[in-house]
Coordinates of C-alpha atoms in Angstrom, one line a residue:
Chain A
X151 CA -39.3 230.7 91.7
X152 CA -37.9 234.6 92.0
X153 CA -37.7 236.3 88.4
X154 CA -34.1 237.2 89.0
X155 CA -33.5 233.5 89.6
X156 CA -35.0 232.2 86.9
X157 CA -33.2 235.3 84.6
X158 CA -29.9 233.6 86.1
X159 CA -30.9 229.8 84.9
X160 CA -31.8 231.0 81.4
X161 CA -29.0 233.4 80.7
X162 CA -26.8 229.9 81.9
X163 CA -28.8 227.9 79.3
X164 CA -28.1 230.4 76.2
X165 CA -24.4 230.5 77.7
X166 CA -24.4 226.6 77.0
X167 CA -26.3 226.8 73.7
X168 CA -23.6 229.3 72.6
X169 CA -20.8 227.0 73.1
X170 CA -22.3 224.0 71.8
X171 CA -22.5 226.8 68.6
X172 CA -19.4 227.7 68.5
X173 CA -17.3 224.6 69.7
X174 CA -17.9 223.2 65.6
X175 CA -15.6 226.1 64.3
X176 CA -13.1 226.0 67.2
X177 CA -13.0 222.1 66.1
X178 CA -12.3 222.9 62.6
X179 CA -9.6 225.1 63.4
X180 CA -8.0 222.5 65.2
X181 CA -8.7 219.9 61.9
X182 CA -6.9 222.6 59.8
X183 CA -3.8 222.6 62.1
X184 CA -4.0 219.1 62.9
X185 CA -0.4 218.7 61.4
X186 CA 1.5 221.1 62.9
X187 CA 3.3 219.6 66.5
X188 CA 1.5 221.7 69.2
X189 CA -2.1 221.0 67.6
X190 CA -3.2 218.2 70.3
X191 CA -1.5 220.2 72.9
X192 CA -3.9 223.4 71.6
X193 CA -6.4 220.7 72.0
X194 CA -5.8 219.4 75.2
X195 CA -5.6 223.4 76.6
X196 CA -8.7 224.7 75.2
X197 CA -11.3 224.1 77.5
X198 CA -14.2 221.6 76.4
X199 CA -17.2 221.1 78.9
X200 CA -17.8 217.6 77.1
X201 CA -14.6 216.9 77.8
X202 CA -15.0 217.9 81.7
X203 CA -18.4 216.4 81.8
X204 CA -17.0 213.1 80.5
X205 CA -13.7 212.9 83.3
X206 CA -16.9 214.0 85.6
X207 CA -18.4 210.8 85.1
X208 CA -15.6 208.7 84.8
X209 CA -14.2 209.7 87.9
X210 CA -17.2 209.3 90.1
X211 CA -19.7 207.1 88.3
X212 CA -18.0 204.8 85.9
X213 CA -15.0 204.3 88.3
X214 CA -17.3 202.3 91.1
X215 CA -19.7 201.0 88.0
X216 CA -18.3 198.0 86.3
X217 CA -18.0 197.9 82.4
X218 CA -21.2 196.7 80.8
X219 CA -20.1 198.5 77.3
X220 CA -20.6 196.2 75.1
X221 CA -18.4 198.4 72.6
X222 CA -14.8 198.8 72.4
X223 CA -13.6 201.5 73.4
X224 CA -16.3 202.1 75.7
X225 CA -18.8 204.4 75.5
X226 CA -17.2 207.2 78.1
X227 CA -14.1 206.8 76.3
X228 CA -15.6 206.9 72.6
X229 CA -17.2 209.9 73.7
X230 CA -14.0 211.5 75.0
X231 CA -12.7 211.1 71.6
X232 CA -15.4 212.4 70.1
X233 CA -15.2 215.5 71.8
X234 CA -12.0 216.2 71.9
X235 CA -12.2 215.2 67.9
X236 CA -14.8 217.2 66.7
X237 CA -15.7 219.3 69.4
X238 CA -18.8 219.8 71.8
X239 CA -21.6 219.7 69.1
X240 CA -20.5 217.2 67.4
X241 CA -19.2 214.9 69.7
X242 CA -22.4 215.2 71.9
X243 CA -24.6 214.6 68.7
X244 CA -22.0 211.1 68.4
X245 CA -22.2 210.4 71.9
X246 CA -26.0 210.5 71.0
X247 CA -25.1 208.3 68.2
X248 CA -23.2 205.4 70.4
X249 CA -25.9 205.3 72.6
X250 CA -28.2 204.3 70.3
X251 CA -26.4 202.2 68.3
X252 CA -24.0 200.2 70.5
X253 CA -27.1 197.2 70.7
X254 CA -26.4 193.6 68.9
X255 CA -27.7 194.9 65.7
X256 CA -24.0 196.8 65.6
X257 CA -22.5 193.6 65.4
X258 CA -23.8 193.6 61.5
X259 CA -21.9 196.1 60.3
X260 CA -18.9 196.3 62.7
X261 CA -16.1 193.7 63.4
X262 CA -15.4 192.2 67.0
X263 CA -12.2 192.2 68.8
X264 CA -11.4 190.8 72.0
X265 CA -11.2 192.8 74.6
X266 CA -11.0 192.8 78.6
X267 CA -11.8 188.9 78.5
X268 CA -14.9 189.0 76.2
X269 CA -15.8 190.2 72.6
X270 CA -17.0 193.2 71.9
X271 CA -18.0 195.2 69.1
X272 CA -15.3 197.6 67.6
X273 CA -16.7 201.1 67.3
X274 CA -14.2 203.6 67.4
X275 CA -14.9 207.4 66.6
X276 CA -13.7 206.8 62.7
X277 CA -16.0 204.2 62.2
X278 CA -19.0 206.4 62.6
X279 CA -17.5 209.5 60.8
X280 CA -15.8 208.0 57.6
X281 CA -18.2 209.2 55.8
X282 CA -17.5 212.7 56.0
X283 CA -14.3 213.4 57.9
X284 CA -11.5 213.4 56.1
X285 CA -8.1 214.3 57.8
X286 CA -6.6 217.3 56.5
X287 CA -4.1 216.8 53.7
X288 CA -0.1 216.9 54.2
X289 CA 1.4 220.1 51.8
X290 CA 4.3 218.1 50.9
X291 CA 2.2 215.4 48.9
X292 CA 0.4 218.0 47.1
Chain B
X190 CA 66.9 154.5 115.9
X191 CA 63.6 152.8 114.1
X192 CA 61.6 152.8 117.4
X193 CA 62.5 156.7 118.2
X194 CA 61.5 157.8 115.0
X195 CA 58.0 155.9 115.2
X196 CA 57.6 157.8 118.6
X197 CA 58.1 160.9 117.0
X198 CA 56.5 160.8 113.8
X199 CA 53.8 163.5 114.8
X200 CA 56.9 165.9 115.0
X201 CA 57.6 165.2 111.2
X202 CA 53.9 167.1 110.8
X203 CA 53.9 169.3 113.7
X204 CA 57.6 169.9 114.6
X205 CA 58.3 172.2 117.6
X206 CA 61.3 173.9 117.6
X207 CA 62.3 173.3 121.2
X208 CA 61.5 169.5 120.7
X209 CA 63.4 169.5 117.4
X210 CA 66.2 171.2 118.6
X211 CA 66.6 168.5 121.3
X212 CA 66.5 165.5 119.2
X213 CA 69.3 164.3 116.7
X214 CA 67.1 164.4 113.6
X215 CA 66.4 168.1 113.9
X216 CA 69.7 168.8 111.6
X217 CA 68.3 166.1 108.4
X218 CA 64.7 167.8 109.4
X219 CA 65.4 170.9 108.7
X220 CA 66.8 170.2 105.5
X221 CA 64.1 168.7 104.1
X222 CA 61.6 171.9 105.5
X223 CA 64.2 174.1 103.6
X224 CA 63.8 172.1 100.7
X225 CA 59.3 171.9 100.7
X226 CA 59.4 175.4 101.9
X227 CA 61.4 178.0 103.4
X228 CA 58.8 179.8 105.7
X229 CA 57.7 176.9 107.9
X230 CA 60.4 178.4 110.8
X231 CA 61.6 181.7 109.4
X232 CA 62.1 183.4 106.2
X233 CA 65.1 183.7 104.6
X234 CA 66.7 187.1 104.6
X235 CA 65.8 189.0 100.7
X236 CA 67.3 191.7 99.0
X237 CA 64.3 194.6 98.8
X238 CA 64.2 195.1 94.8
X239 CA 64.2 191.1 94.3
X240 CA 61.1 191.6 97.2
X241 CA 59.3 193.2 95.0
X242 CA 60.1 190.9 92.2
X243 CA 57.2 188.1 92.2
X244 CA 54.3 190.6 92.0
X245 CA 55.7 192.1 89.1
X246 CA 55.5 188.6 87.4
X247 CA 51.7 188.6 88.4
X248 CA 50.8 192.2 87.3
X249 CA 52.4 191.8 83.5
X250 CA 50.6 188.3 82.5
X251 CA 47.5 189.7 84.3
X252 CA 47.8 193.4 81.5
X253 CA 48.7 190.2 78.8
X254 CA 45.0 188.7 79.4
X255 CA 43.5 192.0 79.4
X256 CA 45.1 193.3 76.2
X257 CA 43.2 189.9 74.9
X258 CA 39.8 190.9 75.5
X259 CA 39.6 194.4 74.7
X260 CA 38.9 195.8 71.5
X261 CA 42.4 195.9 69.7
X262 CA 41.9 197.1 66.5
X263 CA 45.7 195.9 65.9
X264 CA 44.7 192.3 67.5
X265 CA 41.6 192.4 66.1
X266 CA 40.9 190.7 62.2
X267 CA 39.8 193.3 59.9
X268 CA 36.5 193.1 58.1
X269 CA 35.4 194.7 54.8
X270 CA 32.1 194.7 53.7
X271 CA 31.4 195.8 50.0
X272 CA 28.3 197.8 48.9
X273 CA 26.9 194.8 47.7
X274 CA 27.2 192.7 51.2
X275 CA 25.9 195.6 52.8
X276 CA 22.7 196.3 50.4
X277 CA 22.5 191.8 50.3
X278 CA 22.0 191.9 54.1
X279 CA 19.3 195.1 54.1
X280 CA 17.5 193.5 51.6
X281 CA 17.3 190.1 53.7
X282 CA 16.2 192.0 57.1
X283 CA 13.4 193.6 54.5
X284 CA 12.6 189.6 53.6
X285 CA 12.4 188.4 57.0
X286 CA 10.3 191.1 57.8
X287 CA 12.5 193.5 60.4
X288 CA 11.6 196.1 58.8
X289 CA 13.1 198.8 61.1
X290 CA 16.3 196.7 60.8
X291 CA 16.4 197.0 57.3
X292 CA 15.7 200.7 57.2
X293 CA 18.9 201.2 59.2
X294 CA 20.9 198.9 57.4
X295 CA 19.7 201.1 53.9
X296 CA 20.9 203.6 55.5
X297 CA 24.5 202.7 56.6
X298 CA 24.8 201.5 52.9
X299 CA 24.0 205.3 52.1
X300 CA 26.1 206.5 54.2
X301 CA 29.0 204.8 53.7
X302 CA 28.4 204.1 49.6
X303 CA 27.3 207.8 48.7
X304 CA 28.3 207.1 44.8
X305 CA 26.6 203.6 44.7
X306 CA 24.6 203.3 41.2
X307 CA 21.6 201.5 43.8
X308 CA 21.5 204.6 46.1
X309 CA 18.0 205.1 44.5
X310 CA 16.9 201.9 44.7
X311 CA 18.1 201.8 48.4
X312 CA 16.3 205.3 48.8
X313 CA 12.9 204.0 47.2
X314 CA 13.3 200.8 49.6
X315 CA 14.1 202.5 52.7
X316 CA 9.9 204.3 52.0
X317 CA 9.0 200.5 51.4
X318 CA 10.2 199.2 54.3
X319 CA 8.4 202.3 56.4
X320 CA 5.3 201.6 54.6
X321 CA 4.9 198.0 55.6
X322 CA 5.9 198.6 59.0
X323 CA 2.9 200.8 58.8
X324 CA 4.5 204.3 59.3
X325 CA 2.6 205.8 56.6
X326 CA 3.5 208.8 57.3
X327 CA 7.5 208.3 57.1
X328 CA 7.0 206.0 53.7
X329 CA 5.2 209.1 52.2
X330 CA 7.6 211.3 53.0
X331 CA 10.6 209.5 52.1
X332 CA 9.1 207.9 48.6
X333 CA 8.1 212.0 47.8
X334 CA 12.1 212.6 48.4
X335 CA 12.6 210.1 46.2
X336 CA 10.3 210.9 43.5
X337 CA 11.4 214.1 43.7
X338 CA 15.2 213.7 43.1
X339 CA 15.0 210.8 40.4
X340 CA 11.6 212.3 38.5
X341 CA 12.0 210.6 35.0
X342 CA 13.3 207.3 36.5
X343 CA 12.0 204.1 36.8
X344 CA 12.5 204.5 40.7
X345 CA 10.6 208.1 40.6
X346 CA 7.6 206.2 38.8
X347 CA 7.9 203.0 41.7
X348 CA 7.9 205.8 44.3
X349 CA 4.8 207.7 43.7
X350 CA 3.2 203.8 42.9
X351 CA 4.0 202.9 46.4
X352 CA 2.8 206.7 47.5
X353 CA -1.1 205.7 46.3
X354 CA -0.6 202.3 47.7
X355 CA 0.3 203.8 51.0
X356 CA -3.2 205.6 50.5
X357 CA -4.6 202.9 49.5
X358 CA -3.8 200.5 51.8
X359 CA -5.4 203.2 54.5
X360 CA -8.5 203.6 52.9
X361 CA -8.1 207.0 51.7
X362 CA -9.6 205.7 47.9
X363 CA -9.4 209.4 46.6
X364 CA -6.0 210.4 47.1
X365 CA -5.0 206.9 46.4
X366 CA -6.7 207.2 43.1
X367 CA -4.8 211.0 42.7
X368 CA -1.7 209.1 42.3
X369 CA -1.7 206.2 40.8
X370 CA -3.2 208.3 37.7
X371 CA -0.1 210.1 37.8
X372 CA 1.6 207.2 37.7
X373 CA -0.3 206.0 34.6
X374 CA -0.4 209.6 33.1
X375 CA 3.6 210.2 33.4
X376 CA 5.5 206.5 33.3
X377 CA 5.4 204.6 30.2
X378 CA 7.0 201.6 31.5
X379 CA 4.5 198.5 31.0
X380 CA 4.5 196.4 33.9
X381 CA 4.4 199.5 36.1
X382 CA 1.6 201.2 34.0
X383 CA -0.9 197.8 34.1
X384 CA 0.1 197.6 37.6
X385 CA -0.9 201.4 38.3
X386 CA -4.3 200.9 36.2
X387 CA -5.3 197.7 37.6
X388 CA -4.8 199.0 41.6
X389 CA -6.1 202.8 40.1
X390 CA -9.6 200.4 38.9
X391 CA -10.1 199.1 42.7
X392 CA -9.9 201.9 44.3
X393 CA -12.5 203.2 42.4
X394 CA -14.4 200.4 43.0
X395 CA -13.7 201.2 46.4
X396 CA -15.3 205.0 45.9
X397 CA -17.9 202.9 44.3
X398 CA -17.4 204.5 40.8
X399 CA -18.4 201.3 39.2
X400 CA -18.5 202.1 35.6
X401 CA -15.2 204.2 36.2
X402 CA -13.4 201.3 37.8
X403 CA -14.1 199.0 34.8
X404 CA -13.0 201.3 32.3
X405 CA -9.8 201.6 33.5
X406 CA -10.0 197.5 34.1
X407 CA -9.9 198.2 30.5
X408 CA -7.7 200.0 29.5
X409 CA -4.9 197.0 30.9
X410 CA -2.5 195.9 28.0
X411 CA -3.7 192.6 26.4
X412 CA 0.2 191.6 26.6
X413 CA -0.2 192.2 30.6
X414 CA -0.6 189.4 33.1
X415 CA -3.1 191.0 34.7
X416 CA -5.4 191.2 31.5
X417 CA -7.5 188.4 31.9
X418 CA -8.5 189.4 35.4
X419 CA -8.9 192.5 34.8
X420 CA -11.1 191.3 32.2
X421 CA -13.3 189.3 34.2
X422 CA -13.4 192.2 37.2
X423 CA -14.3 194.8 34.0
X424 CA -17.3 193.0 34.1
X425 CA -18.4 192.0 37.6
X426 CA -17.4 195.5 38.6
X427 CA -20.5 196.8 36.8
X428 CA -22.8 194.8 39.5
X429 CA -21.5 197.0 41.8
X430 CA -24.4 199.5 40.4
X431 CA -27.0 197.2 41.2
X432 CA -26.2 196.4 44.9
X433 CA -29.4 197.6 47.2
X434 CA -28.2 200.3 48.9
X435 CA -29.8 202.4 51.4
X436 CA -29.9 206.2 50.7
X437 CA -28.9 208.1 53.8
X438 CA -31.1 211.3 52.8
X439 CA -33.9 209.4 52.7
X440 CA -32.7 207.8 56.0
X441 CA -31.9 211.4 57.8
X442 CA -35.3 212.7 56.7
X443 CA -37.5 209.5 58.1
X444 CA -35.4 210.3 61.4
X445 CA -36.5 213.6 61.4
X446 CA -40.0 212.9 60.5
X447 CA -40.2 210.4 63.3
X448 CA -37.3 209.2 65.4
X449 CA -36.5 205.9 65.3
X450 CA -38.0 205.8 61.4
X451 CA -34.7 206.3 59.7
X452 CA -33.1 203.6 61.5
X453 CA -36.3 201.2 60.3
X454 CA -35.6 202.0 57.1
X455 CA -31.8 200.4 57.5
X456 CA -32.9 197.2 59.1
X457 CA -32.1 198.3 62.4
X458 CA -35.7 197.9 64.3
X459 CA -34.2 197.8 67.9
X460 CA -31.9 200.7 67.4
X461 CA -35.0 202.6 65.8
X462 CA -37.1 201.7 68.8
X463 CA -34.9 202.8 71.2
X464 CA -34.5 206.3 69.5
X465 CA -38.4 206.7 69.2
X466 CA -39.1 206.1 72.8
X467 CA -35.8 208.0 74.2
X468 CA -36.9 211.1 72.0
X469 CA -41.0 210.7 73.0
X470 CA -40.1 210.1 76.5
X471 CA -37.7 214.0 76.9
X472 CA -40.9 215.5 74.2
X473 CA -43.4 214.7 76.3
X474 CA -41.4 215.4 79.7
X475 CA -40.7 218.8 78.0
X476 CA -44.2 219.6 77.3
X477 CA -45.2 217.9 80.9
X478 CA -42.8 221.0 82.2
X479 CA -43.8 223.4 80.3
X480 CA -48.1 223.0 80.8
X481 CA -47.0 222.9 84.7
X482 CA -45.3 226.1 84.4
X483 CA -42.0 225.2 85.3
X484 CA -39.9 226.8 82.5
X485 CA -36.3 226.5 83.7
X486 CA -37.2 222.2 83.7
X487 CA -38.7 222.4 80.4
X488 CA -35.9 224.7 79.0
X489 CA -33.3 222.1 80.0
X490 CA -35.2 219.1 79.1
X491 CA -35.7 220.8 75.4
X492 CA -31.9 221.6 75.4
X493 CA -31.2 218.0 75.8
X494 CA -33.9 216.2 73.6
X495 CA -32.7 218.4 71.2
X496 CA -29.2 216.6 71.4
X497 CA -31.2 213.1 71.2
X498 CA -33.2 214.3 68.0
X499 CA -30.0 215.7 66.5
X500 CA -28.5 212.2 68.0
X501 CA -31.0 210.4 65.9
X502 CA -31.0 211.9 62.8
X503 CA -26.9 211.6 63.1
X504 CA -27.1 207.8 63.8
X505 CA -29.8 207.5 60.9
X506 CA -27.7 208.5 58.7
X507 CA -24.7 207.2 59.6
X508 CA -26.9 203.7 59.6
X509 CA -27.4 204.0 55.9
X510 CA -23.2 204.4 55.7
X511 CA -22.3 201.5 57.4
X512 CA -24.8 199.4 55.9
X513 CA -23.4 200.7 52.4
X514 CA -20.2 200.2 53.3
X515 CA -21.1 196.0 54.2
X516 CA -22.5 195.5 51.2
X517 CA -20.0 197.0 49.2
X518 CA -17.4 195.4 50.8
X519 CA -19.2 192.2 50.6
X520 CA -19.2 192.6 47.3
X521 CA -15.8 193.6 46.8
X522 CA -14.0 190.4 49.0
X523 CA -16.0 188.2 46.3
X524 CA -13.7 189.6 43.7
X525 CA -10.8 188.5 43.1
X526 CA -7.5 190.7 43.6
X527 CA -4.6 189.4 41.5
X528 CA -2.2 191.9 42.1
X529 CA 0.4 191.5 44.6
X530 CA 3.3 193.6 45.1
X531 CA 6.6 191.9 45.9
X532 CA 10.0 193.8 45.8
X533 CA 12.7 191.6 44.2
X534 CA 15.7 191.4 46.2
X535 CA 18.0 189.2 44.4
X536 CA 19.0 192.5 42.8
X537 CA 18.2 191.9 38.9
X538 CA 17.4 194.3 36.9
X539 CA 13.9 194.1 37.6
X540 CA 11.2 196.6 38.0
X541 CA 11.4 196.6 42.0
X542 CA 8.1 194.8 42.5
X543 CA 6.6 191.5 40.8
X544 CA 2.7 191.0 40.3
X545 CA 1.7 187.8 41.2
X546 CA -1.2 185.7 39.5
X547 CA -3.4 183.5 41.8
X548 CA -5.6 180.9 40.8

C-alpha cells in the first residue's frame, strides 16, 4: 500500500476516534437543555454518524432481513435511541451492550410484552442506563 | 237513459270534450268536475295578488318549524347550574375515571365561580386528575401553582404530597423523597404527616437506605392507622441489608480483566461467553493484522474491539444493576403497602385523600 494512502486511512481513523471523544460532551449539552422546546430539534440537526450508520442499515439490510430481535424495541431501533440519547460513545458502547445481552438470560431481569405477534423481552434504552442517567431537573420544582 | 250511461261510463274517467259536449250529460258532468277540481278542463280566471296567495301559506308554517329547531334562547328552557352542581359533576368524571373530562369541567367551575371557597380544592384536583392520567409533567406544574398560592394551607401541604407522589410513582426515589420531607418538615396536620412519613420510608426503601427507611417507619404516630404496618415494615425493612447483592465494581473490573468474567460473576454464563469469544475473536484478528503487516486492518479492527471491550465492561456492570434491582424489587412486592390514596369526593371536610388499610 502507497504511504500517502495509508497517511489518508489513518488520519480518517483519528478523525473517527475524535468524534467518538467528543460526541459525550455534545450529548451532555443536549441533557442540560433537554427542557427547553427546540432541544430534540438541536438533536435531530446535529449530525451523528451512529445515527447515519444505523438508518444505513436499516434501509438496506434490516429492511429485506426479517425481525429475529428477540427484544423490544429492536436492536437497530434501541440503538438509534441510544445514540441520539447519549451520543456516539455512549450509544455505541450500549449498542455493544444489547448485543450482548439481548439472549434468554435477559428474560430474568426484564419483563415481556407482546409484541408484533410473539413476546419479547422489553429492553428499552432506560432500562440499561437507570443507574446513572438521571434526566435533568425542571427549575420550577426547585 | 240507464243503458246510455252504461255505454259511456269510460267518459265519466276519461271525458273528451268534443264527446262530452255532444251528449246531454255533459251539463250535470261538468258540475260535478267543478266541484272535485277545477283544473281538469281549464282553470278558473284568478286575481294576481290572491295568485300568489297559497305559497305564502306554505313559506310561513315552513319559518314556524324552523324557528322550532334552532337554538332560541327565548324558546329554549333556561338552565342554572350552581357551583356546587358544577364541582358535584367534575368530581364524578374524576370517579369514573375521565380524567381529562374532569380537568375541564374544574376548570369551567373556576371560571365561572372565581370567589368559590373550593377554588383551591378545585385547583389542587385539577394537578390530581393530570397526575393519574399520567401527565406528570402538567400535575407538577399545576400542584407547584397551587402550593405556591395557598402555602400554609391544608391544600398547599396535599399539593407538594401529591408532587413526591408524582415522583414517586415514576421512580425518581430521590426527588420523591426531597418532598415528602417537606411535607413532614412544614405541615403539622396528622393524617397528612403519617401519610408523608409512611410513603417518605418506601422510597427510601426504594434507594435501598434500609436502615433510613425504617426509621422513619418509626417515627409514624401510634394514634395513626398506618402504625401497626409501619411497625411490622420497620422491621422487615432492615432485611433489605442482607439481600445478596452483586457489586458492579467488582463486576466492571472482572470484565476488564477478562471479558465475559464480569458477566460470570452475575449469573449470566451465556452472556459472558459470548463477550469472551466476540472480544478474543477482534484481539487475535487485530494482532493477526498487525504481525502480517497490514496496519490500516489492524488499526480498524483495534478501533472496533475497543468498542466491544468498552461494550463489555458497560454490560458487566450494568448486569450487576439489573440483577440488584430484581432482588430488591423482589423483596420489596413481599411487603406489604398499606397506603392508598383516595380523594374524597362527596365534598366533607376531609383531608382530600383517605388511606386505606388492607388485610
Amino acid at each position: 500500500m502507497k504511504p500517502i494512502i495509508r497517511l489518508f486511512l489513518l488520519n480518517a481513523l483519528a478523525f473517527c476516534l475524535v468524534l467518538a471523544v467528543l460526541s459525550p460532551v455534545s450529548a451532555s449539552a443536549d441533557g442540560l437543555r433537554a427542557n427547553s422546546p427546540s432541544s430534540s430539534k438541536t438533536r435531530e440537526a446535529a449530525f451523528n454518524p451512529g445515527v447515519w450508520l444505523l438508518k444505513l442499515y436499516r434501509n438496506t439490510i434490516s429492511s429485506v432481513d426479517s425481525d429475529r430481535c428477540p427484544s423490544f424495541p429492536s436492536c437497530s431501533q434501541y440503538s438509534l435511541d441510544a445514540f441520539r440519547k447519549h451520543g456516539f460513545f455512549t450509544g455505541w458502547v450500549m449498542t455493544v451492550d444489547r448485543l450482548l445481552h439481548e439472549g434468554k438470560e435477559e428474560t430474568s431481569v426484564s419483563p415481556m410484552v407482546y409484541s408484533g405477534g410473539r413476546w419479547k423481552i422489553y429492553d428499552p434504552v432506560e432500562n440499561n442506563d437507570f443507574w446513572w442517567y438521571h434526566p435533568p431537573k425542571s427549575k420550577d420544582h426547585d | 237513459m240507464t243503458r246510455r250511461l252504461s255505454e259511456n261510463v269510460h267518459l265519466l274517467r276519461y271525458p273528451h270534450p268534443s264527446s262530452l259536449r255532444r251528449t246531454s250529460m255533459y251539463a250535470s258532468f261538468l258540475r260535478i268536475s267543478d266541484a272535485l277540481h277545477l283544473s281538469i278542463f281549464q282553470q278558473p280566471p284568478m286575481n294576481p295578488v290572491f295568485r300568489q296567495a297559497p305559497r305564502v301559506l306554505w313559506i310561513l308554517p315552513a319559518l314556524v318549524f324552523i324557528s322550532f329547531l334552532l337554538p332560541s334562547p327565548g324558546l329554549a328552557s333556561r338552565i342554572v347550574i350552581n357551583s356546587e352542581d358544577q364541582y358535584n359533576f367534575a368530581l364524578k368524571m374524576m370517579e369514573k375515571g375521565e380524567y381529562l373530562i374532569a380537568v375541564g369541567e374544574f376548570e369551567r367551575f373556576i371560571q365561572f365561580f372565581p370567589h368559590d371557597r373550593k377554588i383551591p380544592e378545585a385547583n389542587f384536583l385539577i394537578g390530581v386528575c393530570y397526575l393519574k392520567a399520567k401527565d406528570y409533567e402538567n400535575a407538577r406544574n399545576v400542584l407547584q401553582g397551587t402550593h405556591s398560592k395557598y402555602p400554609d394551607t391544608e391544600v398547599g401541604g396535599k399539593a407538594l404530597f401529591w408532587i413526591g407522589e408524582s415522583y414517586f410513582r415514576q421512580r425518581a426515589f430521590s426527588e420523591a423523597e426531597r418532598y415528602f420531607a417537606s411535607v413532614v418538615e412544614h405541615y403539622d396536620l396528622p393524617q397528612l404527616k403519617n401519610g408523608a412519613l409512611y410513603r417518605l420510608a418506601w422510597a427510601r426503601m426504594h434507594s435501598r437506605k434500609w436502615k433510613e427507611a425504617s426509621q422513619t417507619f418509626k417515627k409514624i404516630d401510634k394514634e395513626s392507622d398506618l402504625y401497626p404496618s409501619a411497625q411490622e415494615l420497620a422491621e422487615k425493612s432492615l432485611s433489605g441489608e442482607d439481600l445478596a447483592y452483586k457489586n458492579p465494581n467488582t463486576a466492571g473490573i472482572m470484565a476488564a480483566l477478562l471479558p465475559g468474567l464480569g458477566h460470570a460473576y452475575c449469573r449470566r454464563y451465556r452472556d459472558g461467553l459470548m463477550a469472551f469469544v466476540v472480544n478474543g475473536l477482534f484481539i487475535w484478528a487485530s494482532v493477526e493484522s498487525f504481525h502480517e503487516g497490514h496496519e490500516v486492518l489492524g488499526g480498524m479492527l483495534t478501533f472496533l474491539e475497543l468498542g466491544w471491550y468498552a461494550g463489555n465492561i458497560y454490560s458487566a456492570v450494568n448486569c450487576a444493576h439489573k440483577y440488584n434491582r430484581h432482588k430488591k424489587n423482589e423483596f420489596l412486592k413481599n411487603l406489604p403497602d398499606r397506603l392508598n390514596l383516595h380523594l374524597f369526593t362527596t365534598g366533607s371536610k376531609s383531608m382530600g385523600f383517605a388511606l386505606r388499610i388492607n388485610f
